[in-house]
Amino acid sequence: MAESAFISVTSILSLASLALLLPAYRNRTRPLAVIFIALIVSIACYSLATVVNVYTNTSSAWFISQNFILLGASGLAVSWMLFVLTYTEGTTPSRRTVYLLLLYPLLMQLLVWTNPLHSIMYPPITEVSAGAEVSPEITRIGYSVHALTGYSLIVAATGLLGYHTALANGVRRRQGSALLVAALLPILANLPFSFGITEINPTPLAFIGTAFIIGWTIFYANFLDATPAGRN
C-alpha cells in the first residue's frame, strides 16, 4: 500500500514538474534557463523510469527502464554541474567544457544499450529477474563507474556552490543557500534507503522537490539576472 501510494505521488509530481518547462522556455535566451530545461527533463526521466522499473514484469522491460534511469541520472549530474558553473561564473561554460561533460552520459548510454554484447553494466538479461533492485550482486564494473562519476560531479558542483555561497553576501547568499537546500535534499533522502532503514527509495521524489525549489529560486527570486558580485 505504501509503495503504491509513493509511486502514484511520484508519477503525478514528475509530470507536474514538467510544467516548469514553460517559464524556462519563455526565458530561453538566458543561459541558466536553458540548463534548467535539461535539468528538469533529466529529473523527470529518472523519476518516471524508476516508476516504470518498479512495475515491470519482464526482464527486457526492466533493462529498458533501468537504462532510462541511468540516462536521467547522468543527465542530471551533468546539468547540475553546468548549472553551478554558470551560476558561479556568471557566464556560459565553454563548448569544450560542455562537450567534455557530455561524454559521460553518451558513453554510459553506449555501454547500457550494447550490454548484451559485453555485459559490462549488468549480467546477461536471462540472469536478471524483472523488478530486481539494482545491487552489487547484479551490477558490473561499468555501473560502478557510472555511479562514481555521477556522484563525483554532483558532490563537486555542490561543493563549488557551497564555497561560492559562503563568500557571498545579501541576496546572493540567500539564493545560493536555496540552491544548496535543493542539492542536499535528494542526497539526504537517499541515506535511509542506502543504509537499509527504509524499503522505499525516496530519491526520485526528492529530486522532484529539488526541481521545484530551483524553479522557485529562478522564477520568483530574480535569479536569472543574478551575477557574481565581482561581475556586477
C-alpha positions as a printed NumPy array, in Angstrom:
array([[  0.   ,   0.   ,   0.   ],
       [  2.74 ,   2.443,   0.994],
       [  4.741,   1.642,  -2.122],
       [  1.704,   2.107,  -4.378],
       [  0.934,   5.463,  -2.802],
       [  4.559,   6.546,  -3.131],
       [  4.693,   5.508,  -6.782],
       [  1.43 ,   7.343,  -7.521],
       [  2.631,  10.539,  -5.872],
       [  5.993,  10.317,  -7.639],
       [  4.298,   9.828, -11.024],
       [  1.943,  12.777, -10.552],
       [  4.635,  15.141,  -9.298],
       [  7.049,  14.05 , -12.038],
       [  4.519,  15.066, -14.671],
       [  3.682,  18.24 , -12.739],
       [  7.364,  19.23 , -12.676],
       [  7.324,  19.351, -16.474],
       [  5.153,  22.471, -16.144],
       [  8.359,  24.263, -15.146],
       [  9.49 ,  23.884, -18.751],
       [  7.057,  26.603, -19.844],
       [  8.578,  29.539, -17.91 ],
       [ 12.034,  28.158, -18.66 ],
       [ 11.276,  28.151, -22.383],
       [  9.987,  31.703, -22.195],
       [ 13.355,  32.704, -20.749],
       [ 15.391,  30.523, -23.111],
       [ 17.65 ,  33.427, -24.071],
       [ 19.105,  33.312, -20.543],
       [ 21.892,  30.714, -20.064],
       [ 20.557,  29.381, -16.742],
       [ 17.088,  28.802, -18.202],
       [ 18.45 ,  26.565, -20.972],
       [ 20.406,  24.442, -18.496],
       [ 17.363,  24.325, -16.202],
       [ 15.377,  22.774, -19.065],
       [ 17.951,  19.982, -19.33 ],
       [ 17.84 ,  19.531, -15.557],
       [ 14.041,  19.233, -15.471],
       [ 13.958,  16.733, -18.352],
       [ 16.651,  14.634, -16.64 ],
       [ 14.793,  14.603, -13.321],
       [ 11.504,  13.643, -14.991],
       [ 13.25 ,  10.896, -16.99 ],
       [ 14.874,   9.485, -13.839],
       [ 11.702,   9.627, -11.732],
       [  9.282,   8.236, -14.315],
       [ 11.688,   5.487, -15.388],
       [ 12.024,   4.491, -11.727],
       [  8.24 ,   4.137, -11.503],
       [  8.145,   2.011, -14.655],
       [ 11.048,  -0.065, -13.352],
       [  9.1  ,  -0.994, -10.22 ],
       [  6.086,  -2.223, -12.19 ],
       [  7.899,  -4.139, -14.941],
       [  7.089,  -7.812, -15.25 ],
       [  9.648,  -8.844, -17.859],
       [ 13.423,  -8.765, -17.833],
       [ 13.601,  -6.841, -21.116],
       [ 11.307,  -4.107, -19.765],
       [ 13.44 ,  -3.968, -16.617],
       [ 16.583,  -3.342, -18.666],
       [ 14.952,  -0.659, -20.821],
       [ 13.582,   1.248, -17.831],
       [ 16.897,   0.851, -15.999],
       [ 18.706,   2.325, -18.987],
       [ 16.452,   5.384, -18.873],
       [ 17.128,   5.684, -15.138],
       [ 20.839,   5.832, -15.956],
       [ 20.183,   8.374, -18.708],
       [ 18.245,  10.592, -16.313],
       [ 20.843,  10.214, -13.554],
       [ 23.821,  11.015, -15.785],
       [ 21.967,  13.892, -17.455],
       [ 21.057,  15.239, -14.041],
       [ 24.68 ,  15.165, -12.836],
       [ 25.96 ,  16.938, -15.958],
       [ 23.132,  19.51 , -15.921],
       [ 23.74 ,  20.296, -12.256],
       [ 27.456,  20.841, -12.858],
       [ 26.739,  23.138, -15.824],
       [ 24.103,  24.981, -13.792],
       [ 26.501,  25.631, -10.914],
       [ 29.343,  26.652, -13.253],
       [ 27.047,  29.125, -14.992],
       [ 25.762,  30.472, -11.68 ],
       [ 29.15 ,  30.918, -10.026],
       [ 30.961,  32.278, -13.097],
       [ 28.105,  34.392, -14.434],
       [ 28.716,  33.129, -17.965],
       [ 28.008,  30.04 , -20.039],
       [ 30.715,  27.314, -19.806],
       [ 32.906,  26.904, -22.877],
       [ 31.955,  24.424, -25.58 ],
       [ 34.958,  22.321, -24.64 ],
       [ 33.646,  22.015, -21.069],
       [ 30.154,  21.132, -22.28 ],
       [ 31.41 ,  18.518, -24.744],
       [ 33.713,  17.002, -22.136],
       [ 30.876,  16.637, -19.633],
       [ 28.548,  15.188, -22.273],
       [ 30.985,  12.348, -22.884],
       [ 29.83 ,  10.828, -19.586],
       [ 26.129,  10.256, -20.42 ],
       [ 26.935,   9.38 , -24.032],
       [ 29.464,   6.734, -23.013],
       [ 27.109,   5.295, -20.391],
       [ 24.28 ,   5.02 , -22.91 ],
       [ 26.59 ,   3.316, -25.377],
       [ 27.5  ,   0.772, -22.717],
       [ 23.96 ,   0.1  , -21.451],
       [ 22.356,  -0.334, -24.871],
       [ 25.158,  -2.639, -26.007],
       [ 25.258,  -4.532, -22.71 ],
       [ 24.   ,  -7.799, -24.309],
       [ 27.252,  -7.844, -26.278],
       [ 29.668,  -7.392, -23.363],
       [ 27.744,  -7.478, -20.013],
       [ 29.895,  -4.643, -18.641],
       [ 26.925,  -2.924, -16.97 ],
       [ 24.782,  -5.93 , -15.962],
       [ 24.842,  -9.707, -16.291],
       [ 23.137, -11.231, -19.354],
       [ 19.427, -10.412, -19.413],
       [ 18.47 , -14.045, -18.796],
       [ 20.128, -13.88 , -15.367],
       [ 18.119, -10.903, -14.072],
       [ 14.507, -11.202, -12.958],
       [ 12.012,  -8.405, -13.582],
       [ 11.623,  -5.954, -10.728],
       [ 15.029,  -6.773,  -9.214],
       [ 16.703,  -3.994,  -7.255],
       [ 19.955,  -2.677,  -8.699],
       [ 22.536,  -4.041,  -6.296],
       [ 26.213,  -5.073,  -6.294],
       [ 25.082,  -8.649,  -6.937],
       [ 23.714,  -7.82 , -10.398],
       [ 25.849,  -4.838, -11.425],
       [ 29.228,  -4.853, -13.091],
       [ 32.225,  -2.551, -13.325],
       [ 30.526,  -0.241, -15.845],
       [ 27.675,   0.532, -13.455],
       [ 30.183,   1.265, -10.677],
       [ 31.995,   3.717, -12.969],
       [ 28.651,   5.379, -13.734],
       [ 27.785,   5.742, -10.051],
       [ 31.236,   7.069,  -9.124],
       [ 31.26 ,   9.591, -11.97 ],
       [ 27.741,  10.825, -11.278],
       [ 28.272,  11.227,  -7.541],
       [ 31.621,  12.942,  -8.137],
       [ 30.05 ,  15.531, -10.447],
       [ 27.192,  16.22 ,  -8.037],
       [ 29.457,  16.481,  -4.99 ],
       [ 31.984,  18.669,  -6.823],
       [ 29.285,  21.022,  -8.118],
       [ 27.591,  21.214,  -4.722],
       [ 30.937,  21.879,  -3.037],
       [ 31.663,  24.691,  -5.502],
       [ 28.219,  26.135,  -4.839],
       [ 28.777,  25.932,  -1.077],
       [ 32.14 ,  27.684,  -1.351],
       [ 30.665,  30.427,  -3.532],
       [ 27.709,  30.883,  -1.173],
       [ 29.966,  31.145,   1.872],
       [ 31.812,  34.042,   0.233],
       [ 28.658,  35.799,  -0.97 ],
       [ 26.524,  38.386,   0.807],
       [ 22.925,  39.534,   0.833],
       [ 20.625,  38.288,  -1.906],
       [ 23.376,  36.259,  -3.492],
       [ 23.905,  34.28 ,  -0.303],
       [ 20.174,  33.637,   0.088],
       [ 19.959,  32.427,  -3.494],
       [ 22.942,  30.129,  -3.017],
       [ 21.51 ,  28.799,   0.236],
       [ 18.236,  27.903,  -1.502],
       [ 20.177,  26.036,  -4.195],
       [ 22.186,  24.186,  -1.559],
       [ 18.954,  23.005,   0.062],
       [ 17.788,  21.8  ,  -3.361],
       [ 21.059,  19.919,  -3.91 ],
       [ 21.206,  18.309,  -0.47 ],
       [ 17.55 ,  17.187,  -0.462],
       [ 17.992,  14.039,  -2.639],
       [ 21.334,  13.218,  -1.008],
       [ 19.792,  13.2  ,   2.474],
       [ 16.656,  11.422,   1.259],
       [ 18.741,   8.598,  -0.172],
       [ 20.594,   7.863,   3.084],
       [ 17.815,   5.871,   4.856],
       [ 17.37 ,   3.679,   1.779],
       [ 21.109,   3.194,   1.271],
       [ 21.537,   2.04 ,   4.875],
       [ 18.517,  -0.279,   4.727],
       [ 16.398,   1.788,   7.118],
       [ 13.527,   2.033,   4.614],
       [ 12.484,  -0.296,   1.794],
       [ 11.17 ,   2.543,  -0.369],
       [ 13.719,   4.695,  -2.168],
       [ 12.54 ,   8.328,  -1.795],
       [ 15.274,   9.731,  -4.045],
       [ 13.063,  10.24 ,  -7.154],
       [ 10.54 ,  12.184,  -5.083],
       [ 13.34 ,  14.231,  -3.501],
       [ 14.707,  15.11 ,  -6.946],
       [ 11.282,  16.428,  -7.907],
       [ 11.401,  18.606,  -4.791],
       [ 14.8  ,  19.805,  -5.996],
       [ 13.273,  20.811,  -9.339],
       [ 10.553,  22.881,  -7.688],
       [ 12.995,  24.594,  -5.304],
       [ 15.307,  25.545,  -8.166],
       [ 12.301,  26.662, -10.203],
       [ 11.165,  28.902,  -7.353],
       [ 14.684,  30.287,  -6.954],
       [ 14.893,  31.091, -10.659],
       [ 11.461,  32.483, -11.388],
       [ 10.448,  34.046,  -8.067],
       [ 13.762,  35.231,  -6.634],
       [ 15.014,  37.197,  -9.664],
       [ 17.693,  34.578, -10.101],
       [ 18.048,  34.568, -13.869],
       [ 19.609,  38.012, -13.799],
       [ 21.863,  37.288, -10.828],
       [ 25.604,  37.506, -11.435],
       [ 28.572,  37.077,  -9.112],
       [ 29.276,  40.154,  -7.031],
       [ 32.622,  40.631,  -8.688],
       [ 30.938,  40.925, -12.099],
       [ 28.25 ,  43.438, -11.135]])
